[in-house]
Amino acid sequence: MLFRSALLTSMVGFISRKRRPRRVGGEGSIRVFCADEQSLVDVDIDRWRKLAEGVLVAEGVRGAAELSLLFVDEEAIAGLNSVHMGKTGPTDVLAFPIDAVVFDEGPGPGRATRGPDRPAPDADDQPLLLGDVVVCPAVAVRQAPDHAGNTVDEMALLVVHGVLHVLGYDHAEEAERTTMQTREKTLLETLHWGGPAPVGFRIDHPEEGSC
């Protein structure tokens, strides 16, 4: 799997905010691919990979499933925010659900000569491609004091927020927002803090440009 932000432009056709993706892949295990494509903020890749994996497991994802978690600078996320969200400037997190398994079964010699005994591709035997979560650590650092309280908790919230978006959660409507924020807090208490949220922690999303 490639870790280039430009790759996300090819995924826009798979974005779906209304349909919950499948959560059970073929034989195998969950894999979260991480890449730190910025240098301004130190990022604990292993920590955030484990948190993303924990969220997937807690949400019922099973089998061979793949998710990408990318950390980018403000310029990169501002470009994605403009292209995919129609908004100006950098934001803290964006999610790109793929919600599909794509087979290369187009016309060609391979298709014409495969023979009657060759089974058709079975989606249940393929990795479940969940999508991409893109986080901007620089924005997380800037907004943390007025939001989660500190950079580590802010990064944790953004990772959880992005993964839940990939799995079909949204906050466009008040009922959706309540459901999503309640789940975010529960996951953070279980997987990040190991107990109740700290005093002063705010979970409401501060940026209108966020996913």
Tab-separated table of C-alpha atoms in Angstrom:
chain	number	residue	atom	x	y	z
A	1	MET	CA	0.000	0.000	0.000
A	2	LEU	CA	1.382	3.409	-0.948
A	3	PHE	CA	1.681	6.214	1.569
A	4	ARG	CA	1.314	9.252	-0.623
A	5	SER	CA	-1.375	11.832	0.052
A	6	ALA	CA	-1.923	12.194	-3.676
A	7	LEU	CA	-3.146	8.593	-3.747
A	8	LEU	CA	-6.246	9.665	-1.873
A	9	THR	CA	-7.531	11.529	-4.920
A	10	SER	CA	-8.094	8.181	-6.622
A	11	MET	CA	-10.270	7.039	-3.735
A	12	VAL	CA	-12.873	9.779	-3.881
A	13	GLY	CA	-15.166	7.572	-5.976
A	14	PHE	CA	-15.447	5.149	-3.050
A	15	ILE	CA	-16.324	7.728	-0.403
A	16	SER	CA	-19.653	6.980	1.237
A	17	ARG	CA	-21.013	8.783	4.280
A	18	LYS	CA	-24.414	7.146	4.316
A	19	ARG	CA	-23.701	3.428	3.943
A	20	ARG	CA	-22.016	1.437	6.687
A	21	PRO	CA	-19.133	-0.602	5.234
A	22	ARG	CA	-18.660	-4.319	5.720
A	23	ARG	CA	-16.748	-5.146	8.890
A	24	VAL	CA	-15.714	-8.756	8.256
A	25	GLY	CA	-12.941	-9.521	5.789
A	26	GLY	CA	-11.547	-12.772	4.474
A	27	GLU	CA	-9.130	-15.040	6.257
A	28	GLY	CA	-6.403	-13.052	7.982
A	29	SER	CA	-6.011	-10.270	10.515
A	30	ILE	CA	-6.421	-6.509	10.853
A	31	ARG	CA	-3.550	-4.415	9.538
A	32	VAL	CA	-3.127	-0.679	10.094
A	33	PHE	CA	-0.501	0.901	7.856
A	34	CYS	CA	0.986	4.103	9.311
A	35	ALA	CA	3.178	6.780	7.777
A	36	ASP	CA	4.479	10.050	9.201
A	37	GLU	CA	4.820	12.436	6.247
A	38	GLN	CA	5.551	15.556	8.289
A	39	SER	CA	8.485	16.665	10.451
A	40	LEU	CA	7.182	19.487	12.623
A	41	VAL	CA	5.688	17.331	15.425
A	42	ASP	CA	7.049	14.100	16.859
A	43	VAL	CA	4.540	11.293	16.260
A	44	ASP	CA	4.482	7.998	18.154
A	45	ILE	CA	3.543	5.798	15.206
A	46	ASP	CA	3.294	2.572	17.214
A	47	ARG	CA	1.003	4.137	19.813
A	48	TRP	CA	-1.467	5.468	17.275
A	49	ARG	CA	-1.375	2.265	15.216
A	50	LYS	CA	-2.339	0.257	18.297
A	51	LEU	CA	-5.120	2.721	19.140
A	52	ALA	CA	-6.548	2.512	15.605
A	53	GLU	CA	-6.390	-1.290	15.720
A	54	GLY	CA	-8.143	-1.270	19.093
A	55	VAL	CA	-10.962	0.872	17.724
A	56	LEU	CA	-11.436	-1.463	14.762
A	57	VAL	CA	-11.605	-4.513	17.017
A	58	ALA	CA	-13.985	-2.789	19.450
A	59	GLU	CA	-16.229	-1.866	16.528
A	60	GLY	CA	-16.488	-5.469	15.375
A	61	VAL	CA	-14.027	-5.483	12.479
A	62	ARG	CA	-12.769	-9.030	11.952
A	63	GLY	CA	-10.627	-10.961	9.503
A	64	ALA	CA	-8.328	-9.479	6.882
A	65	ALA	CA	-8.973	-5.744	7.023
A	66	GLU	CA	-6.689	-2.853	6.082
A	67	LEU	CA	-6.646	0.781	7.162
A	68	SER	CA	-4.117	3.525	6.439
A	69	LEU	CA	-3.285	6.149	9.070
A	70	LEU	CA	-1.320	9.090	7.693
A	71	PHE	CA	0.190	12.075	9.498
A	72	VAL	CA	0.726	15.073	7.215
A	73	ASP	CA	1.610	18.751	7.367
A	74	GLU	CA	-0.789	21.671	7.091
A	75	GLU	CA	-0.157	22.253	3.407
A	76	ALA	CA	-0.979	18.648	2.520
A	77	ILE	CA	-4.174	18.463	4.556
A	78	ALA	CA	-5.288	21.894	3.310
A	79	GLY	CA	-5.027	20.547	-0.238
A	80	LEU	CA	-7.097	17.482	0.625
A	81	ASN	CA	-9.595	19.634	2.497
A	82	SER	CA	-10.051	21.819	-0.583
A	83	VAL	CA	-10.326	18.993	-3.117
A	84	HIS	CA	-12.541	16.616	-1.144
A	85	MET	CA	-14.467	18.837	1.278
A	86	GLY	CA	-14.616	22.105	-0.686
A	87	LYS	CA	-13.190	24.009	2.288
A	88	THR	CA	-10.288	26.419	2.618
A	89	GLY	CA	-7.295	25.959	4.868
A	90	PRO	CA	-5.902	23.149	7.021
A	91	THR	CA	-8.066	20.985	9.246
A	92	ASP	CA	-7.222	18.470	11.959
A	93	VAL	CA	-8.446	15.143	10.529
A	94	LEU	CA	-10.020	13.799	7.350
A	95	ALA	CA	-11.384	10.318	6.685
A	96	PHE	CA	-11.677	8.596	3.323
A	97	PRO	CA	-13.778	5.413	3.505
A	98	ILE	CA	-13.150	3.036	0.607
A	99	ASP	CA	-16.064	0.747	1.468
A	100	ALA	CA	-15.313	-1.638	-1.394
A	101	VAL	CA	-13.260	-4.565	-2.601
A	102	VAL	CA	-12.101	-3.962	-6.163
A	103	PHE	CA	-11.183	-6.796	-8.511
A	104	ASP	CA	-9.181	-6.316	-11.681
A	105	GLU	CA	-11.530	-8.201	-13.964
A	106	GLY	CA	-11.561	-5.904	-16.962
A	107	PRO	CA	-11.441	-7.107	-20.582
A	108	GLY	CA	-8.157	-8.637	-21.704
A	109	PRO	CA	-6.338	-11.866	-22.503
A	110	GLY	CA	-6.451	-13.049	-18.905
A	111	ARG	CA	-10.208	-12.848	-18.827
A	112	ALA	CA	-10.711	-14.448	-22.217
A	113	THR	CA	-8.562	-17.504	-21.473
A	114	ARG	CA	-9.245	-18.196	-17.811
A	115	GLY	CA	-11.350	-21.311	-18.573
A	116	PRO	CA	-14.643	-22.573	-17.173
A	117	ASP	CA	-13.139	-24.191	-14.052
A	118	ARG	CA	-11.546	-21.076	-12.652
A	119	PRO	CA	-13.763	-19.738	-9.845
A	120	ALA	CA	-14.938	-16.168	-9.895
A	121	PRO	CA	-13.323	-13.851	-7.300
A	122	ASP	CA	-15.000	-14.074	-3.918
A	123	ALA	CA	-15.178	-10.833	-1.933
A	124	ASP	CA	-15.254	-12.841	1.283
A	125	ASP	CA	-11.730	-14.125	0.564
A	126	GLN	CA	-10.261	-10.663	-0.056
A	127	PRO	CA	-8.841	-8.098	2.373
A	128	LEU	CA	-11.446	-5.621	3.518
A	129	LEU	CA	-10.131	-2.223	2.418
A	130	LEU	CA	-11.547	0.176	4.994
A	131	GLY	CA	-9.965	3.445	3.890
A	132	ASP	CA	-7.610	6.177	5.049
A	133	VAL	CA	-7.447	8.483	8.054
A	134	VAL	CA	-5.329	11.614	7.608
A	135	VAL	CA	-4.293	13.566	10.725
A	136	CYS	CA	-2.460	16.904	10.892
A	137	PRO	CA	-0.348	16.972	14.088
A	138	ALA	CA	0.417	20.695	13.731
A	139	VAL	CA	-3.292	21.548	13.902
A	140	ALA	CA	-3.702	19.124	16.803
A	141	VAL	CA	-0.977	20.930	18.768
A	142	ARG	CA	-2.538	24.322	18.094
A	143	GLN	CA	-6.097	23.440	19.090
A	144	ALA	CA	-5.340	21.061	21.980
A	145	PRO	CA	-5.364	23.652	24.819
A	146	ASP	CA	-8.950	24.678	24.011
A	147	HIS	CA	-10.157	21.187	23.150
A	148	ALA	CA	-8.798	17.895	24.514
A	149	GLY	CA	-6.464	19.692	26.896
A	150	ASN	CA	-3.088	18.391	25.729
A	151	THR	CA	-1.503	17.214	22.507
A	152	VAL	CA	-1.492	13.496	23.333
A	153	ASP	CA	-5.202	13.435	24.165
A	154	GLU	CA	-5.943	15.573	21.109
A	155	MET	CA	-4.095	13.168	18.827
A	156	ALA	CA	-5.904	10.225	20.416
A	157	LEU	CA	-9.273	11.884	19.853
A	158	LEU	CA	-8.467	12.641	16.219
A	159	VAL	CA	-7.370	9.077	15.521
A	160	VAL	CA	-10.539	7.660	17.092
A	161	HIS	CA	-12.684	10.267	15.335
A	162	GLY	CA	-11.187	9.457	11.936
A	163	VAL	CA	-11.466	5.681	12.334
A	164	LEU	CA	-15.120	5.969	13.364
A	165	HIS	CA	-15.795	8.060	10.257
A	166	VAL	CA	-14.255	5.335	8.086
A	167	LEU	CA	-16.598	2.846	9.774
A	168	GLY	CA	-19.668	4.906	8.909
A	169	TYR	CA	-20.185	7.231	11.864
A	170	ASP	CA	-21.042	10.863	11.164
A	171	HIS	CA	-22.048	14.043	12.964
A	172	ALA	CA	-24.080	15.950	10.386
A	173	GLU	CA	-27.243	15.630	12.489
A	174	GLU	CA	-27.586	16.180	16.241
A	175	ALA	CA	-28.543	12.554	16.932
A	176	GLU	CA	-25.553	11.349	14.907
A	177	ARG	CA	-23.266	13.746	16.740
A	178	THR	CA	-24.441	12.504	20.141
A	179	THR	CA	-23.974	8.872	19.141
A	180	MET	CA	-20.512	9.480	17.706
A	181	GLN	CA	-19.251	11.558	20.628
A	182	THR	CA	-20.540	9.053	23.160
A	183	ARG	CA	-18.732	6.257	21.343
A	184	GLU	CA	-15.548	8.326	21.068
A	185	LYS	CA	-15.475	8.951	24.806
A	186	THR	CA	-16.121	5.298	25.615
A	187	LEU	CA	-13.317	4.164	23.300
A	188	LEU	CA	-10.884	6.719	24.691
A	189	GLU	CA	-11.680	5.704	28.263
A	190	THR	CA	-11.151	2.061	27.393
A	191	LEU	CA	-8.233	2.174	24.972
A	192	HIS	CA	-6.399	5.433	25.716
A	193	TRP	CA	-6.833	6.479	29.359
A	194	GLY	CA	-7.850	3.196	30.919
A	195	GLY	CA	-10.353	5.081	33.050
A	196	PRO	CA	-12.606	8.163	33.132
A	197	ALA	CA	-11.847	11.150	30.915
A	198	PRO	CA	-9.674	13.835	32.535
A	199	VAL	CA	-11.316	16.930	33.972
A	200	GLY	CA	-11.514	19.616	31.311
A	201	PHE	CA	-11.503	17.238	28.349
A	202	ARG	CA	-13.755	18.496	25.557
A	203	ILE	CA	-14.957	16.149	22.866
A	204	ASP	CA	-16.990	18.521	20.690
A	205	HIS	CA	-15.188	19.131	17.431
A	206	PRO	CA	-13.875	22.702	17.213
A	207	GLU	CA	-13.348	23.073	13.465
A	208	GLU	CA	-16.157	23.358	10.945
A	209	GLY	CA	-13.724	22.213	8.262
A	210	SER	CA	-13.146	18.855	9.901
A	211	CYS	CA	-14.549	15.631	8.539
